[in-house]
Structures are given as structure tokens and as C-alpha cells.
Amino acid sequence: MELVCPLCNGLDKVHKICKICQEPMEDKGALVNYYDDYSPYLLDEITSKVDGVAQNQCLHHYRCEKCGYEENIAIDREIF
Ligand SMILES: [Zn+2]
Ligand SMILES: [Zn+2]
């Protein structure tokens, strides 16, 4: 058994609605995938947002393609 993020493993989908324009937001993937980016600003932002997120949660980055609104959603990892 393993604690895995259902979104990262394609086992589940979480649909978020943009709070600005009510359009469906797109899952841009887990935030950990962004750690490879060479952007100190982005890294700072992630670090501050990851604070307070439980170890058994996976942060996903959602973005509304219509208005550009972005949100990070903490997804609970599940045992498979
Ligand atoms: Zn994930
Ligand atoms: Zn929007």
C-alpha cells in the first residue's frame, strides 16, 4: 500500500470552478513539478504557500484559462 495523490496518478479528477468567471479551471499539475523551474520568485511563492500543507497532501496548481485566475488546491493523498 502506498500513499499517493489520485490526481498525479490519474485515478481521480478534481474540478474547480473559477470564482471570478465561473469557468472550469484547468489542473496544471502538482506544484512539486514546478520546483525544477529556475525562477527564484516562483520558488519563494511556492515555499510560502506550501507552509501549513500537511505531508499527506499534494498541492495542485489550477488556472482559469479565461481570466487567468490561479489557485493552489491541496489534494488529500489516498492509500492504494
Ligand atoms: Zn498530486
Ligand atoms: Zn476565470
mmCIF file of C-alpha atoms and ligand atoms in Angstrom:
data_model
loop_
_atom_site.group_PDB
_atom_site.id
_atom_site.type_symbol
_atom_site.label_atom_id
_atom_site.label_comp_id
_atom_site.label_asym_id
_atom_site.label_seq_id
_atom_site.Cartn_x
_atom_site.Cartn_y
_atom_site.Cartn_z
ATOM 1 C CA MET A 1 0.000 0.000 0.000
ATOM 2 C CA GLU A 2 1.140 3.446 -0.809
ATOM 3 C CA LEU A 3 0.036 6.971 -0.098
ATOM 4 C CA VAL A 4 -0.446 8.553 -3.496
ATOM 5 C CA CYS A 5 -2.079 11.621 -4.928
ATOM 6 C CA PRO A 6 -5.075 10.462 -7.009
ATOM 7 C CA LEU A 7 -4.648 13.382 -9.388
ATOM 8 C CA CYS A 8 -0.965 12.819 -10.077
ATOM 9 C CA ASN A 9 -1.682 9.179 -10.774
ATOM 10 C CA GLY A 10 -4.689 9.752 -12.979
ATOM 11 C CA LEU A 11 -7.010 7.918 -10.588
ATOM 12 C CA ASP A 12 -9.293 10.821 -9.957
ATOM 13 C CA LYS A 13 -10.094 14.295 -11.145
ATOM 14 C CA VAL A 14 -10.977 17.351 -9.118
ATOM 15 C CA HIS A 15 -12.839 20.030 -10.984
ATOM 16 C CA LYS A 16 -12.602 23.548 -9.693
ATOM 17 C CA ILE A 17 -14.751 26.415 -10.857
ATOM 18 C CA CYS A 18 -13.181 29.826 -11.236
ATOM 19 C CA LYS A 19 -14.559 32.138 -8.606
ATOM 20 C CA ILE A 20 -14.182 35.117 -10.910
ATOM 21 C CA CYS A 21 -15.948 33.984 -14.074
ATOM 22 C CA GLN A 22 -17.404 30.560 -13.129
ATOM 23 C CA GLU A 23 -15.467 28.796 -15.867
ATOM 24 C CA PRO A 24 -13.966 25.354 -15.208
ATOM 25 C CA MET A 25 -10.343 25.684 -14.148
ATOM 26 C CA GLU A 26 -7.578 23.535 -15.555
ATOM 27 C CA ASP A 27 -5.323 21.361 -13.430
ATOM 28 C CA LYS A 28 -1.788 22.430 -14.255
ATOM 29 C CA GLY A 29 -0.307 19.626 -12.222
ATOM 30 C CA ALA A 30 1.311 19.226 -8.847
ATOM 31 C CA LEU A 31 3.296 22.157 -7.531
ATOM 32 C CA VAL A 32 6.312 19.944 -6.935
ATOM 33 C CA ASN A 33 6.713 19.788 -10.686
ATOM 34 C CA TYR A 34 7.491 23.478 -10.620
ATOM 35 C CA TYR A 35 10.461 23.068 -8.293
ATOM 36 C CA ASP A 36 12.630 22.392 -11.322
ATOM 37 C CA ASP A 37 11.988 25.836 -12.702
ATOM 38 C CA TYR A 38 14.830 28.276 -12.404
ATOM 39 C CA SER A 39 12.674 31.017 -11.027
ATOM 40 C CA PRO A 40 13.587 32.260 -7.546
ATOM 41 C CA TYR A 41 10.385 34.255 -7.400
ATOM 42 C CA LEU A 42 8.234 31.229 -8.134
ATOM 43 C CA LEU A 43 10.170 29.175 -5.617
ATOM 44 C CA ASP A 44 9.599 31.782 -2.929
ATOM 45 C CA GLU A 45 5.925 31.783 -3.702
ATOM 46 C CA ILE A 46 5.691 28.010 -3.504
ATOM 47 C CA THR A 47 7.581 27.877 -0.229
ATOM 48 C CA SER A 48 5.224 30.323 1.397
ATOM 49 C CA LYS A 49 2.181 28.518 0.075
ATOM 50 C CA VAL A 50 3.415 25.062 0.999
ATOM 51 C CA ASP A 51 3.665 26.141 4.631
ATOM 52 C CA GLY A 52 0.758 24.663 6.525
ATOM 53 C CA VAL A 53 0.056 21.977 3.974
ATOM 54 C CA ALA A 54 0.035 18.530 5.523
ATOM 55 C CA GLN A 55 2.530 15.905 4.450
ATOM 56 C CA ASN A 56 -0.261 13.736 3.163
ATOM 57 C CA GLN A 57 -1.490 16.407 0.804
ATOM 58 C CA CYS A 58 -0.383 17.226 -2.709
ATOM 59 C CA LEU A 59 -0.635 20.828 -3.845
ATOM 60 C CA HIS A 60 -2.076 21.279 -7.307
ATOM 61 C CA HIS A 61 -1.973 24.386 -9.351
ATOM 62 C CA TYR A 62 -5.241 25.328 -11.010
ATOM 63 C CA ARG A 63 -5.617 28.043 -13.580
ATOM 64 C CA CYS A 64 -8.594 29.582 -15.316
ATOM 65 C CA GLU A 65 -7.751 29.875 -18.993
ATOM 66 C CA LYS A 66 -10.376 32.537 -19.475
ATOM 67 C CA CYS A 67 -9.413 35.175 -16.930
ATOM 68 C CA GLY A 68 -6.048 33.880 -15.746
ATOM 69 C CA TYR A 69 -7.083 33.414 -12.137
ATOM 70 C CA GLU A 70 -4.820 30.928 -10.397
ATOM 71 C CA GLU A 71 -5.312 28.914 -7.245
ATOM 72 C CA ASN A 72 -3.431 26.207 -5.394
ATOM 73 C CA ILE A 73 -5.553 23.334 -4.161
ATOM 74 C CA ALA A 74 -4.399 20.863 -1.522
ATOM 75 C CA ILE A 75 -5.399 17.350 -2.581
ATOM 76 C CA ASP A 76 -5.524 14.613 0.046
ATOM 77 C CA ARG A 77 -3.335 11.656 -0.783
ATOM 78 C CA GLU A 78 -5.062 8.301 -0.585
ATOM 79 C CA ILE A 79 -3.936 4.764 0.165
ATOM 80 C CA PHE A 80 -3.908 2.403 -2.787
HETATM 81 ZN ZN ZN B 1 -0.816 15.475 -6.978
HETATM 82 ZN ZN ZN B 2 -11.853 32.811 -14.609
#
